[in-house]
Coordinates of C-alpha atoms in Angstrom, one line a residue:
M198 CA 10.5 32.0 -48.0
A199 CA 8.3 33.4 -45.0
D200 CA 8.5 31.9 -42.0
T201 CA 5.5 29.3 -41.4
K202 CA 3.8 29.8 -37.9
V203 CA 2.3 26.0 -36.1
D204 CA -0.1 25.6 -33.0
C205 CA 3.0 23.3 -31.2
R206 CA -0.6 22.0 -29.2
Q207 CA -2.0 20.4 -32.6
S208 CA 1.5 19.0 -33.8
K209 CA 2.1 15.2 -33.2
D210 CA 4.6 13.8 -35.3
F211 CA 6.3 16.6 -36.4
H212 CA 8.4 19.6 -35.2
L213 CA 9.8 22.4 -37.5
D214 CA 13.0 23.8 -37.3
E215 CA 12.9 27.5 -37.2
E216 CA 13.0 27.8 -40.7
G217 CA 9.6 26.5 -41.0
A218 CA 11.5 23.3 -43.7
N219 CA 12.8 20.2 -43.1
R220 CA 9.5 18.2 -41.1
K221 CA 12.0 15.6 -38.7
P222 CA 10.7 13.0 -36.3
R223 CA 9.8 13.9 -33.2
K224 CA 12.4 12.4 -30.7
R225 CA 10.8 9.4 -28.8
R226 CA 10.7 10.4 -24.8
R227 CA 11.2 8.5 -21.6
L228 CA 9.1 8.9 -18.3
R229 CA 10.5 7.0 -15.9
V230 CA 8.3 5.8 -13.0
I231 CA 10.6 5.0 -9.8
I232 CA 8.1 3.1 -7.0
P233 CA 10.7 4.0 -3.7
A234 CA 12.5 1.7 -1.8
Y235 CA 11.9 0.9 2.0
P236 CA 13.8 2.5 4.9
A237 CA 16.4 0.2 5.0
F238 CA 14.6 -3.6 6.3
N239 CA 11.1 -3.5 6.4
V240 CA 8.1 -6.2 7.8
Y241 CA 6.4 -5.3 4.8
S242 CA 10.6 -6.5 2.5
R243 CA 9.6 -10.0 2.1
I244 CA 5.9 -10.3 0.3
A245 CA 6.9 -6.9 -1.6
R246 CA 9.2 -8.2 -3.4
T247 CA 7.0 -10.8 -4.8
T248 CA 4.5 -7.5 -6.3
T249 CA 3.9 -4.4 -7.2
A250 CA 1.9 -1.4 -6.2
L251 CA -1.3 -0.9 -9.5
G252 CA -1.7 3.0 -9.0
P253 CA 1.8 3.8 -10.2
V254 CA 1.4 0.7 -12.6
S255 CA -1.9 2.6 -14.8
V256 CA -0.4 5.9 -14.2
A257 CA 2.1 4.2 -16.5
T258 CA -0.6 2.5 -19.0
A259 CA -2.0 6.0 -19.6
V260 CA 1.4 7.4 -20.3
H261 CA 2.3 4.6 -22.8
E262 CA -0.7 5.1 -24.5
M263 CA 0.4 8.4 -25.9
E264 CA 2.4 8.9 -29.3
G265 CA 6.4 9.5 -28.8
W266 CA 6.4 7.9 -25.5
D267 CA 8.5 4.8 -24.0
V268 CA 7.3 4.5 -19.9
E269 CA 9.0 2.2 -17.3
V270 CA 8.2 1.4 -13.7
I271 CA 11.0 0.6 -11.3
D272 CA 9.6 -0.6 -8.3
E273 CA 12.9 -0.8 -6.0
N274 CA 11.4 -3.5 -3.2
N275 CA 11.2 -6.2 -6.1
Y276 CA 14.1 -5.4 -8.2
Q277 CA 15.6 -8.5 -9.2
R278 CA 16.9 -10.1 -12.4
S279 CA 20.4 -8.2 -13.9
A280 CA 18.7 -4.7 -12.5
P281 CA 22.0 -2.5 -12.2
R282 CA 22.8 -1.8 -8.1
N283 CA 25.0 0.6 -6.5
E284 CA 27.2 -0.6 -3.6
S285 CA 25.2 -0.1 -1.2
G286 CA 22.3 -2.5 -3.0
L287 CA 20.4 -0.5 -3.9
P288 CA 19.1 0.1 -7.7
D289 CA 22.0 2.7 -9.6
H290 CA 20.2 4.7 -11.3
E291 CA 23.0 6.6 -12.4
T292 CA 23.6 3.8 -14.5
L293 CA 19.7 3.2 -15.3
Q294 CA 20.0 6.8 -17.0
K295 CA 23.2 5.9 -19.2
I296 CA 21.3 2.6 -19.7
R297 CA 17.9 4.9 -21.0
P298 CA 17.7 8.3 -20.3
A299 CA 15.2 9.0 -18.7
D300 CA 13.3 12.7 -19.9
I301 CA 11.4 13.2 -17.0
V302 CA 10.9 11.0 -13.2
G303 CA 8.2 10.9 -11.9
F304 CA 8.0 9.3 -8.4
Y305 CA 5.5 7.2 -6.4
G306 CA 4.3 8.6 -2.2
G307 CA 1.9 6.6 -1.8
L308 CA 3.9 5.8 1.5
S309 CA 5.4 8.0 4.0
S310 CA 8.2 6.2 5.2
T311 CA 9.7 6.0 1.6
I312 CA 9.6 9.7 1.3
L313 CA 12.8 10.5 2.8
R314 CA 14.0 8.2 -0.6
V315 CA 12.2 9.8 -2.8
Y316 CA 13.7 13.1 -2.0
D317 CA 16.9 11.6 -2.5
L318 CA 15.6 10.1 -6.1
A319 CA 14.6 14.1 -6.3
R320 CA 17.8 15.3 -6.1
F321 CA 19.6 13.2 -7.7
Y322 CA 17.8 13.7 -11.5
K323 CA 17.3 17.8 -10.7
E324 CA 21.1 17.9 -9.8
R325 CA 21.0 15.9 -14.1
G326 CA 18.3 18.4 -15.4
V327 CA 15.1 16.0 -15.4
P328 CA 12.4 17.7 -14.4
T329 CA 10.8 15.7 -11.0
L330 CA 6.5 14.5 -10.8
A331 CA 5.3 13.0 -7.0
G332 CA 2.1 11.8 -6.7
G333 CA 0.3 9.7 -3.6
Q334 CA -1.0 10.1 -1.3
H335 CA 1.6 10.8 1.0
F336 CA 1.3 14.5 -0.1
I337 CA -1.0 16.8 1.3
E338 CA -1.7 19.7 3.5
E339 CA 2.1 21.1 4.0
N340 CA 3.3 18.4 3.1
I341 CA 3.3 19.7 -1.3
A342 CA 5.8 22.3 0.0
E343 CA 7.8 20.1 1.8
A344 CA 8.0 18.1 -1.4
L345 CA 8.4 20.7 -3.6
H346 CA 11.3 22.2 -1.4
N347 CA 13.0 18.4 -1.6
G348 CA 13.7 18.8 -5.5
I349 CA 10.0 17.7 -6.9
D350 CA 8.9 20.8 -9.9
V351 CA 5.4 19.3 -9.2
V352 CA 2.9 17.5 -7.3
V353 CA 0.3 15.6 -9.1
R354 CA -2.9 16.2 -6.2
G355 CA -5.5 12.9 -6.6
E356 CA -5.6 10.8 -9.3
A357 CA -3.0 10.7 -11.6
E358 CA -3.8 9.6 -14.8
E359 CA -5.5 12.2 -16.8
T360 CA -2.9 14.8 -15.1
I361 CA 0.3 12.9 -16.6
K362 CA -0.4 13.3 -20.2
E363 CA -1.6 17.2 -19.9
L364 CA 1.5 17.1 -17.8
L365 CA 3.6 15.0 -20.2
Y366 CA 2.1 17.6 -23.1
A367 CA 3.2 20.5 -21.0
F368 CA 6.5 20.0 -21.0
E369 CA 6.5 19.6 -24.6
G370 CA 5.3 22.8 -24.8
R371 CA 1.8 21.5 -25.6
F372 CA -0.3 23.0 -23.1
P373 CA 0.0 25.6 -20.5
R374 CA 0.8 24.8 -16.9
E375 CA -1.1 26.5 -15.4
D376 CA -4.7 25.2 -16.3
I377 CA -3.6 22.1 -15.4
K378 CA -6.3 21.5 -12.8
G379 CA -4.6 18.9 -9.3
I380 CA -1.0 20.4 -9.5
A381 CA 0.9 21.9 -7.0
Y382 CA 4.3 23.8 -7.9
L383 CA 6.0 26.8 -6.8
N384 CA 6.3 30.2 -8.3
N385 CA 8.7 32.2 -6.9
D386 CA 8.7 30.2 -3.9
Q387 CA 5.3 30.1 -3.5
V388 CA 3.0 27.1 -3.7
I389 CA 0.7 27.4 -6.3
Q390 CA -2.3 24.7 -6.0
T391 CA -4.2 24.9 -9.7
Q392 CA -7.9 23.6 -9.5
E393 CA -9.1 20.7 -8.2
R394 CA -9.3 17.6 -10.7
E395 CA -12.8 15.8 -10.9
L396 CA -12.2 12.3 -9.7
L397 CA -13.1 9.8 -11.9
T398 CA -16.2 7.8 -12.2
D399 CA -16.0 5.9 -15.2
F400 CA -12.9 3.3 -15.3
D401 CA -13.7 1.7 -18.5
H402 CA -12.2 4.0 -21.1
L403 CA -9.1 3.6 -19.3
P404 CA -6.3 1.2 -20.5
L405 CA -5.7 -2.2 -18.4
P406 CA -2.9 -2.1 -16.3
D407 CA -0.2 -3.3 -18.2
F408 CA 1.9 -4.8 -15.7
S409 CA 4.7 -5.0 -18.7
L410 CA 6.3 -1.7 -17.8
V411 CA 7.5 -3.1 -14.5
R412 CA 11.2 -3.9 -15.7
Y413 CA 14.0 -6.1 -14.0
A414 CA 10.6 -6.9 -11.3
R415 CA 9.6 -10.6 -10.5
I416 CA 5.6 -10.6 -10.3
R417 CA 3.4 -13.6 -8.7
I418 CA 0.3 -12.1 -6.9
F419 CA -0.4 -8.9 -8.7
P420 CA -2.3 -6.1 -7.8
V421 CA -5.9 -5.7 -9.0
G422 CA -9.1 -3.4 -8.1
R423 CA -12.3 -1.9 -9.6
V424 CA -13.8 0.1 -6.4
R425 CA -11.7 3.5 -5.4
G426 CA -12.5 5.5 -2.4
C427 CA -14.1 4.3 1.0
G428 CA -17.1 5.8 2.9
M429 CA -16.2 4.2 6.7
D430 CA -13.8 8.0 7.0
C431 CA -11.6 6.3 10.0
E432 CA -9.9 8.4 11.3
F433 CA -6.4 6.8 10.8
C434 CA -7.0 6.9 7.5
T435 CA -6.5 8.7 4.1
V436 CA -8.9 7.2 2.0
K437 CA -12.1 8.6 1.9
G438 CA -14.8 9.7 -0.2
K439 CA -18.1 7.6 -1.7
P440 CA -16.5 4.9 -3.2
R441 CA -17.0 4.6 -7.3
Y442 CA -17.6 1.8 -8.9
A443 CA -16.1 0.1 -12.0
T444 CA -18.0 -2.3 -13.8
P445 CA -17.5 -6.5 -13.0
E446 CA -16.3 -7.2 -16.2
R447 CA -13.3 -5.5 -16.1
L448 CA -12.2 -6.6 -13.4
L449 CA -12.5 -9.7 -14.6
A450 CA -10.2 -8.0 -18.0
Q451 CA -8.0 -8.0 -15.4
I452 CA -7.2 -10.8 -14.2
T453 CA -8.2 -13.1 -17.6
S454 CA -6.1 -10.5 -19.5
L455 CA -2.7 -10.8 -16.9
Y456 CA -3.4 -14.9 -17.4
E457 CA -3.0 -15.3 -20.5
I458 CA -0.5 -12.4 -20.7
F459 CA 2.2 -13.4 -18.3
E460 CA 0.3 -16.9 -16.5
A461 CA -0.3 -16.1 -13.3
K462 CA -2.6 -17.1 -10.5
H463 CA -2.9 -15.4 -7.6
F464 CA -4.7 -11.7 -7.5
F465 CA -4.6 -10.0 -4.9
I466 CA -8.1 -6.9 -5.6
V467 CA -6.6 -4.3 -3.4
D468 CA -10.5 -2.8 -3.0
D469 CA -11.1 -1.4 0.7
L470 CA -14.1 -2.7 1.1
F471 CA -14.2 -6.1 -1.2
G472 CA -18.1 -7.1 -1.4
Q473 CA -19.9 -3.2 -0.4
D474 CA -21.5 -3.2 -3.8
R475 CA -23.3 -6.7 -3.8
L476 CA -25.2 -7.7 -6.6
E477 CA -22.8 -6.7 -9.2
T478 CA -19.6 -8.7 -6.5
L479 CA -22.0 -11.2 -6.8
R480 CA -21.8 -10.7 -10.9
F481 CA -18.2 -10.9 -9.9
C482 CA -17.3 -13.7 -8.7
R483 CA -20.2 -16.7 -11.5
L484 CA -18.6 -14.5 -13.6
L485 CA -15.0 -15.3 -12.4
Q486 CA -16.0 -18.9 -11.3
N487 CA -17.2 -19.2 -14.4
Y488 CA -13.8 -18.3 -16.8
Q489 CA -12.2 -21.3 -14.7
I490 CA -13.9 -23.8 -15.0
G491 CA -13.7 -23.2 -19.2
I492 CA -9.9 -23.4 -18.2
K493 CA -9.6 -25.8 -16.0
K494 CA -7.8 -23.6 -14.0
Q495 CA -8.2 -22.7 -9.7
F496 CA -7.0 -19.2 -9.1
E497 CA -6.2 -17.9 -5.7
L498 CA -7.5 -14.3 -4.4
T499 CA -6.8 -12.3 -1.8
V500 CA -9.2 -9.8 -0.3
Q501 CA -9.9 -6.8 2.2
I502 CA -13.5 -6.8 3.4
R503 CA -15.3 -6.1 6.5
L504 CA -16.2 -8.7 8.9
D505 CA -19.7 -7.8 9.0
K506 CA -19.6 -9.5 5.5
A507 CA -19.5 -12.8 7.5
K508 CA -23.2 -12.6 8.0
D509 CA -24.0 -13.2 4.0
M510 CA -23.8 -16.7 3.8
E511 CA -25.2 -16.7 -0.4
M512 CA -22.1 -13.9 -0.7
L513 CA -19.7 -16.3 1.5
Q514 CA -20.2 -19.6 -0.7
A515 CA -19.8 -17.3 -4.4
M516 CA -16.4 -15.4 -3.0
R517 CA -15.3 -19.9 -2.0
D518 CA -15.9 -20.6 -6.1
A519 CA -14.4 -18.3 -7.7
G520 CA -11.0 -18.3 -5.3
I521 CA -11.0 -16.3 -2.9
D522 CA -9.3 -18.2 -0.4
V523 CA -8.3 -15.2 1.8
V524 CA -9.8 -12.6 3.3
A525 CA -7.9 -9.5 5.4
I526 CA -9.8 -8.1 8.0
G527 CA -9.5 -5.1 9.9
F528 CA -10.1 -6.9 13.3
E529 CA -7.9 -3.8 14.6
S530 CA -8.2 -3.8 18.6
P531 CA -9.6 -7.0 21.0
I532 CA -10.8 -4.2 23.5
P533 CA -13.6 -1.7 23.4
E534 CA -12.6 1.3 24.2
E535 CA -10.3 1.5 21.2
L536 CA -13.0 0.0 19.3
K537 CA -15.1 3.2 20.3
A538 CA -12.5 6.2 19.5
M539 CA -11.8 4.5 15.5
D540 CA -15.3 4.5 15.4
K541 CA -16.1 1.3 14.9
H542 CA -19.2 0.0 15.7
L543 CA -19.1 -4.4 17.3
K544 CA -18.4 -5.9 20.3
P545 CA -14.8 -8.0 20.6
E546 CA -17.4 -10.7 21.6
D547 CA -19.2 -10.7 18.5
M548 CA -15.7 -10.3 16.2
I549 CA -14.3 -13.5 17.9
S550 CA -18.2 -15.3 16.1
L551 CA -18.1 -13.9 12.7
S552 CA -14.4 -14.5 12.2
R553 CA -15.1 -17.8 12.3
V554 CA -17.7 -18.4 10.6
F555 CA -14.8 -17.0 8.1
Y556 CA -13.2 -19.9 9.6
Q557 CA -15.7 -22.8 8.9
A558 CA -16.3 -21.2 5.7
G559 CA -12.7 -22.6 5.0
F560 CA -11.5 -18.4 4.5
L561 CA -8.2 -18.6 4.9
I562 CA -7.4 -15.0 8.2
H563 CA -5.1 -13.0 7.9
G564 CA -5.5 -10.6 10.9
M565 CA -5.7 -6.7 10.9
F566 CA -4.6 -4.8 14.2
I567 CA -3.2 -1.3 15.9
F568 CA -2.3 -2.0 19.2
G569 CA -2.1 1.2 21.7
Y570 CA -5.0 3.5 19.4
P571 CA -5.4 6.4 21.2
F572 CA -8.6 6.9 23.4
E573 CA -10.2 10.2 23.2
K574 CA -9.4 12.9 26.1
D575 CA -12.3 12.0 27.8
V576 CA -12.0 8.0 28.5
P577 CA -10.5 8.3 32.3
L578 CA -9.5 4.0 31.4
R579 CA -5.9 3.5 32.5
I580 CA -5.1 -0.4 30.6
P581 CA -0.5 -1.3 30.9
A582 CA 0.9 -2.4 28.8
Q583 CA 0.9 -5.8 29.4
E584 CA -2.9 -6.4 29.6
R585 CA -3.6 -4.7 26.7
V586 CA -0.9 -7.6 25.8
R587 CA -2.9 -10.1 27.3
H588 CA -5.9 -8.8 25.5
F589 CA -4.8 -9.9 21.5
R590 CA -3.2 -12.7 22.0
R591 CA -6.2 -14.6 23.5
F592 CA -8.4 -12.2 20.8
I593 CA -6.3 -13.7 17.9
K594 CA -6.5 -17.4 19.3
Q595 CA -10.3 -17.8 20.2
A596 CA -10.5 -15.8 16.8
K597 CA -9.1 -18.3 15.0
I598 CA -6.5 -16.0 12.8
D599 CA -4.5 -17.8 10.7
T600 CA -1.8 -14.8 10.0
V601 CA -1.7 -11.7 11.5
Q602 CA 0.4 -7.7 11.8
V603 CA -0.5 -5.9 15.1
L604 CA 1.3 -2.7 13.7
L605 CA 1.1 1.1 16.1
P606 CA -1.0 3.5 15.5
V607 CA 0.5 5.6 12.3
P608 CA -0.7 9.5 12.1
I609 CA -0.9 9.9 8.7
P610 CA -0.8 13.7 7.4
G611 CA -4.4 14.5 6.7
T612 CA -5.9 12.2 8.9
K613 CA -8.5 12.6 12.0
L614 CA -6.5 11.2 13.7
T615 CA -3.1 13.2 13.6
Q616 CA -5.1 16.4 14.2
R617 CA -6.6 15.3 17.2
L618 CA -2.4 13.9 18.4
K619 CA -1.4 17.2 17.2
Q620 CA -4.0 19.7 19.4
E621 CA -3.2 16.9 22.0
N622 CA 0.5 18.3 21.5
R623 CA 1.5 14.1 21.8
L624 CA 3.4 14.2 18.2
F625 CA 7.4 13.6 18.4
T626 CA 8.8 16.3 16.0
R627 CA 10.2 14.8 13.1
E628 CA 13.1 16.6 13.8
N629 CA 13.5 13.8 15.8
I630 CA 11.2 10.9 14.7
G631 CA 11.5 11.8 10.6
W632 CA 8.9 10.4 8.0
E633 CA 11.2 6.5 8.0
Y634 CA 9.9 5.6 10.9
Y635 CA 6.6 6.1 9.9
D636 CA 5.7 3.2 8.9
G637 CA 3.5 0.9 12.2
N638 CA 6.2 -0.4 13.4
F639 CA 7.7 2.2 15.4
P640 CA 5.6 4.6 18.5
L641 CA 5.4 8.1 17.2
F642 CA 3.3 10.2 20.1
V643 CA 3.1 9.4 23.8
P644 CA 0.2 6.8 25.1
D645 CA -2.0 6.7 26.8
E646 CA -1.0 6.3 30.2
P647 CA 0.5 3.8 31.9
M648 CA 2.7 2.9 28.7
T649 CA 5.3 4.2 27.3
P650 CA 6.5 4.5 24.1
E651 CA 9.2 2.4 24.8
D652 CA 5.8 0.2 26.0
M653 CA 4.1 0.2 22.9
Q654 CA 6.7 -0.9 20.9
D655 CA 7.7 -3.6 23.2
S656 CA 4.4 -4.5 23.0
I657 CA 4.1 -5.7 19.4
K658 CA 7.4 -7.5 19.4
V659 CA 5.4 -9.2 22.1
I660 CA 2.6 -10.2 20.6
M661 CA 4.4 -10.8 16.6
G662 CA 7.1 -13.1 18.5
R663 CA 4.8 -15.1 20.2
F664 CA 2.9 -15.8 17.1
Y665 CA 5.4 -16.1 14.7
R666 CA 7.9 -18.9 16.1
F667 CA 11.1 -20.9 15.4
R668 CA 9.4 -24.0 16.6
H669 CA 6.9 -24.3 13.3
M670 CA 9.4 -25.2 11.6
F671 CA 9.3 -28.1 13.5
Q672 CA 6.1 -28.4 12.8
V673 CA 6.3 -28.6 9.2
G674 CA 7.9 -32.2 8.5
L675 CA 5.2 -33.3 11.7
K676 CA 2.7 -32.3 9.0
I677 CA 4.0 -33.3 6.5
L678 CA 4.0 -36.9 7.8
S679 CA 1.2 -36.1 9.0
F680 CA -0.6 -36.6 6.7
P681 CA -1.5 -40.0 5.6
V682 CA -4.2 -38.5 8.4
V683 CA -6.0 -37.3 5.1
I684 CA -7.1 -40.8 4.5
L685 CA -9.7 -40.3 8.0
Y686 CA -11.3 -38.5 5.3
L687 CA -12.1 -41.0 3.4
H688 CA -16.7 -39.8 3.2
D689 CA -15.0 -36.2 2.9
L690 CA -11.7 -35.9 1.6
R691 CA -11.8 -32.4 0.2
R692 CA -12.8 -31.2 4.3
G693 CA -9.7 -33.4 5.2
W694 CA -7.2 -31.6 3.0
W695 CA -7.8 -28.8 3.5
K696 CA -7.4 -29.2 7.6
W697 CA -4.2 -30.7 6.6
Y698 CA -3.2 -27.7 4.5
R699 CA -4.4 -25.5 6.5
G700 CA -2.5 -26.1 9.1
W701 CA 0.9 -27.3 7.0
R702 CA 0.7 -23.7 5.2
N703 CA -0.2 -21.5 8.5
N704 CA 3.1 -22.9 9.9
I705 CA 5.3 -22.4 6.9
R706 CA 4.2 -18.7 7.0
R707 CA 4.3 -19.4 11.4
F708 CA 8.5 -19.8 10.4
G709 CA 8.6 -17.3 8.3
G710 CA 7.3 -14.7 9.8
W711 CA 9.9 -16.0 12.3
I712 CA 12.6 -14.7 9.9
I713 CA 11.0 -11.4 8.4
L714 CA 10.6 -10.2 12.6
R715 CA 14.2 -11.7 13.5
G716 CA 15.5 -9.7 10.4
W717 CA 13.8 -6.9 11.5
L718 CA 14.7 -6.8 15.2
A719 CA 18.6 -7.0 14.6
K720 CA 17.9 -3.7 12.0
L721 CA 16.4 -2.3 14.7
R722 CA 19.1 -2.8 17.6
R723 CA 21.7 -1.3 14.6
D724 CA 19.6 1.5 14.1
N725 CA 19.6 4.6 16.7
F726 CA 15.9 5.3 17.8
F727 CA 16.0 5.5 20.6
D728 CA 18.2 8.0 20.7
K729 CA 16.3 9.9 18.7
L730 CA 12.8 8.9 21.1
D731 CA 14.9 10.6 24.3
E732 CA 15.3 13.3 22.0
A733 CA 12.0 13.4 20.8
K734 CA 10.6 13.0 24.6
R735 CA 12.9 15.8 26.2
K736 CA 11.2 18.4 23.9
L737 CA 7.6 17.4 24.6
S738 CA 8.8 18.0 28.4
Q739 CA 10.7 20.7 27.1
A740 CA 6.7 22.2 26.1
S741 CA 5.7 20.9 29.7
R742 CA 2.8 19.1 28.1
P743 CA 1.4 17.9 32.1
G744 CA 2.1 14.0 32.2
L745 CA 4.1 12.6 30.4
R746 CA 5.7 9.7 30.5
A747 CA 9.8 9.1 30.4

């Protein structure tokens, strides 16, 4: 019998052997998507055990719809239940490969601080003959070549829902790799970057993220999203580009499906700027409000929002009616010169007034700050660390902020801030201070005079340590004992309840914050970071940079 030739790109369910006979079902294959563990103890560790990342789940869901492919997500930061672990307490990938061998593995590179874990795991799988992929905000510019020389076969640049499907077809021999847009790979040790892939604009054709694909996790707070991109163009941020919006109905469908499948009631809307698409945001809030009325349940949602949205009272009321009770606001700094360096156009006194509007409207406020943001070269200002700390503490109190997050500036790859610090020769080398320290808790560059790198880290410890304190444990008990005071608000029981609840909740959060901070400080004492910092400063000193502070 003559050999039978087929176009492999058209074959979906069967393959032919060499003689063209005996049609056989094609072996099912498995993609494993890994969200890498934070390095040791991290200030985000506690919240990470209650949620997961939306991007990897969305990519895995796209593969789940492909014929012949199984897919799973391993979130190493939310890895519980009966999950196999190694002697270090980390996920045991040797055992995972024995239980459910992965044919190809993808890594999430959304946080630079986790990249060394990505490389370790990539080498582990490569040694076992498993192809590796990686994508995420970290993989830009020179980091692409670094990844390709550290166990990663292909880097996905940009959004991956469409790219991943073509990559898996290429893995099967059904699609030429060089024709895939938005990837990078090595060819004879040379980095090849294919044409940029067009950004997605029609999100309604994508499947809803399937969180059942996340194995071993206990998810209490489900991430959902409607907007990609951000037009603010902040110097320190990698999220760029004109915002692209899904319909309010799609965001509602994400939430309602999670409630109906998992009985989920807590959600985090990951959009960088909730409320920018004003009319459609109002429509979403009303849709969500009506759904909750229909099922007689109340959801709790957290959003990230611009401070100036406090001026839109209709929006604030619609948000409260929809169950949005926590607003995460990037105040960034209470120091005018730092705000100017960040290209923020608000005065600290106006920020306090707007924050109080959110407070009065009944929102819990999570304030996000950056301490020690570097001034532009032409700013002849010298602010000691102690004075900056006083500015921050006073602002946090006056702005009625319920919980705070104070981090140091992180020169994220590809940002204008990183370019500026490089030009000024202020960045410490990664040979001394590696990616594992790029989480906002460690000084990564020479700060403005008269501060030292040590001053920067000590300062955030002081601010956070004065806010999150052990004494809040006792105040939780006092709040419980004071509950009968609510009866004094008979004329407005809802207001009385909210006032009591807010204090009780904040005391619990602040005591929990003290536990997290204590664990992080214990980890810091065991780490040799300060030895690495001394060496990094010495190297910069050898470069004869004027004005280096020891």
